[in-house]
């Protein structure tokens, strides 16, 4: 009986002391990667701009009177010198007629004085007229000439004054609202209408003084539509020499030919391109943060294995779903794009076949790219 229990006890001890087989290690996690390569990056700022017409004015009359005729309608295109409004000029016409009659009378008197002087000079040579009579004849001619010049000046003045009764367009453009009606009495301060030229417009933008310091005359300015699409592009030609003392903003202007159907006094989105450079960009989804510090999970070969290395980076501006990388990464680095929360520093991974092919082709293109060029590889975001 003791022998049986001994064998049983030995069997139980042998069973307890046996070791189980260790579980197999999980396969490396498959991740998608992107190859970093330099791309064009723009440092821009978007502002609200106001469109101004380089030639736009409110039309005022130069004389007082009643509106006799209106030659244009609102929105009409007119040429330079076209008649806009006619002010009653009957009184001025009568005054011009009187001045012309006075000129004719003075010219007749001048001709008579000259003939009288000629006869007096002939008689003086024969001794039949005194020197006093000769001097009187000459003085009469001079007075008649002065009267004739005065009458001619009066006629010219009346003619110019009469032209003011027809208000004309100072330049070619579009007529605004006509705010007067036929029969209204107007003075020299009464607005009649407006004329604006929209072929060439200016856009005025107020930028912070700190950004205005880097502006140059050839800095690009873009006009955007509501969806952010570029409508027109021009160059800055004016930067205000001083900032607004209240807002500390600096006025900036650019002129452009209006081919987009824009209108003066319209508010538009304006984007200023402060600088353009080549820089690395990393997709926003490839950035992980810890305590405010951004990291990138770089896939690299180490000791014959493909592992993940968590690398701190310094980010720049955010573009179209991608950050500019200022420090921490180099061209050609492979950055993980998937399984971001499950990856750990030093963790073995396996690059997906399609992602590996794209990464290899990007690295080869980057290797063969000329110095200063943009490398190949999968595109990373857009420019800002």
Short mmCIF file of N, CA and C in Angstrom, two decimals, residues 59-72 84-90 164-167 178-188 190-193:
data_model
loop_
_atom_site.label_atom_id
_atom_site.label_comp_id
_atom_site.label_asym_id
_atom_site.label_seq_id
_atom_site.Cartn_x
_atom_site.Cartn_y
_atom_site.Cartn_z
N UNK A 59 -20.03 113.57 -59.34
CA UNK A 59 -20.14 114.68 -60.29
C UNK A 59 -20.98 115.80 -59.67
N UNK A 60 -20.41 117.01 -59.64
CA UNK A 60 -21.08 118.21 -59.13
C UNK A 60 -21.15 119.25 -60.24
N UNK A 61 -22.20 120.06 -60.26
CA UNK A 61 -22.25 121.13 -61.26
C UNK A 61 -21.33 122.27 -60.86
N UNK A 62 -20.93 123.07 -61.84
CA UNK A 62 -20.10 124.24 -61.57
C UNK A 62 -20.89 125.53 -61.59
N UNK A 63 -22.19 125.42 -61.88
CA UNK A 63 -23.07 126.60 -61.91
C UNK A 63 -24.37 126.23 -61.21
N UNK A 64 -25.13 127.24 -60.84
CA UNK A 64 -26.44 127.05 -60.24
C UNK A 64 -27.51 127.25 -61.30
N UNK A 65 -28.59 126.51 -61.17
CA UNK A 65 -29.69 126.65 -62.12
C UNK A 65 -30.61 125.44 -62.06
N UNK A 66 -31.58 125.43 -62.95
CA UNK A 66 -32.55 124.35 -63.03
C UNK A 66 -32.08 123.29 -64.03
N UNK A 67 -32.32 122.02 -63.69
CA UNK A 67 -31.95 120.93 -64.59
C UNK A 67 -32.89 120.96 -65.79
N UNK A 68 -32.30 121.10 -66.97
CA UNK A 68 -33.10 121.18 -68.18
C UNK A 68 -33.18 119.83 -68.90
N UNK A 69 -32.09 119.03 -68.83
CA UNK A 69 -32.10 117.77 -69.53
C UNK A 69 -31.09 116.82 -68.89
N UNK A 70 -31.47 115.55 -68.80
CA UNK A 70 -30.58 114.49 -68.30
C UNK A 70 -30.28 113.55 -69.46
N UNK A 71 -29.02 113.43 -69.80
CA UNK A 71 -28.62 112.68 -71.00
C UNK A 71 -28.30 111.22 -70.73
N UNK A 72 -28.16 110.79 -69.48
CA UNK A 72 -27.73 109.43 -69.17
C UNK A 72 -28.71 108.78 -68.21
N UNK A 84 -23.59 114.56 -69.58
CA UNK A 84 -24.33 113.86 -68.55
C UNK A 84 -25.63 114.59 -68.21
N UNK A 85 -25.51 115.84 -67.83
CA UNK A 85 -26.65 116.65 -67.39
C UNK A 85 -26.50 118.04 -67.99
N UNK A 86 -27.63 118.64 -68.33
CA UNK A 86 -27.63 120.01 -68.88
C UNK A 86 -28.41 120.92 -67.95
N UNK A 87 -27.76 121.99 -67.49
CA UNK A 87 -28.38 122.99 -66.63
C UNK A 87 -28.87 124.15 -67.49
N UNK A 88 -30.02 124.70 -67.11
CA UNK A 88 -30.61 125.81 -67.88
C UNK A 88 -29.59 126.93 -68.10
N UNK A 89 -29.34 127.24 -69.37
CA UNK A 89 -28.30 128.21 -69.72
C UNK A 89 -28.86 129.40 -70.50
N UNK A 90 -30.17 129.65 -70.44
CA UNK A 90 -30.74 130.75 -71.23
C UNK A 90 -30.23 132.11 -70.76
N UNK A 164 -20.02 125.39 -68.77
CA UNK A 164 -20.26 124.77 -67.48
C UNK A 164 -21.70 124.30 -67.32
N UNK A 165 -22.61 124.81 -68.14
CA UNK A 165 -24.02 124.41 -68.02
C UNK A 165 -24.26 123.02 -68.58
N UNK A 166 -23.31 122.47 -69.30
CA UNK A 166 -23.38 121.08 -69.75
C UNK A 166 -22.33 120.29 -68.95
N UNK A 167 -22.79 119.44 -68.05
CA UNK A 167 -21.88 118.66 -67.20
C UNK A 167 -21.47 117.42 -67.99
N UNK A 178 -28.42 108.36 -60.68
CA UNK A 178 -28.70 109.77 -60.99
C UNK A 178 -29.69 110.26 -59.94
N UNK A 179 -29.23 111.10 -59.03
CA UNK A 179 -30.03 111.47 -57.86
C UNK A 179 -30.86 112.72 -58.07
N UNK A 180 -30.82 113.32 -59.26
CA UNK A 180 -31.61 114.53 -59.53
C UNK A 180 -32.63 114.22 -60.64
N UNK A 181 -33.62 115.08 -60.75
CA UNK A 181 -34.65 114.94 -61.77
C UNK A 181 -34.76 116.22 -62.57
N UNK A 182 -35.32 116.10 -63.74
CA UNK A 182 -35.49 117.27 -64.60
C UNK A 182 -36.38 118.30 -63.91
N UNK A 183 -35.89 119.53 -63.88
CA UNK A 183 -36.63 120.61 -63.21
C UNK A 183 -36.11 120.93 -61.83
N UNK A 184 -35.26 120.08 -61.26
CA UNK A 184 -34.69 120.36 -59.94
C UNK A 184 -33.73 121.54 -60.03
N UNK A 185 -33.68 122.31 -58.95
CA UNK A 185 -32.71 123.40 -58.86
C UNK A 185 -31.46 122.88 -58.17
N UNK A 186 -30.32 123.14 -58.77
CA UNK A 186 -29.06 122.65 -58.22
C UNK A 186 -28.11 123.82 -58.04
N UNK A 187 -27.15 123.62 -57.15
CA UNK A 187 -26.09 124.59 -56.94
C UNK A 187 -24.75 123.89 -57.12
N UNK A 188 -23.68 124.60 -56.84
CA UNK A 188 -22.35 124.04 -57.05
C UNK A 188 -22.02 122.93 -56.05
N UNK A 190 -24.43 120.52 -55.16
CA UNK A 190 -25.46 119.49 -55.29
C UNK A 190 -24.92 118.30 -56.07
N UNK A 191 -24.87 117.09 -55.49
CA UNK A 191 -24.42 115.91 -56.25
C UNK A 191 -25.41 115.57 -57.36
N UNK A 192 -24.90 115.33 -58.54
CA UNK A 192 -25.74 114.95 -59.67
C UNK A 192 -25.75 113.44 -59.88
N UNK A 193 -24.59 112.87 -60.00
CA UNK A 193 -24.42 111.44 -60.18
C UNK A 193 -22.96 111.11 -59.88
#
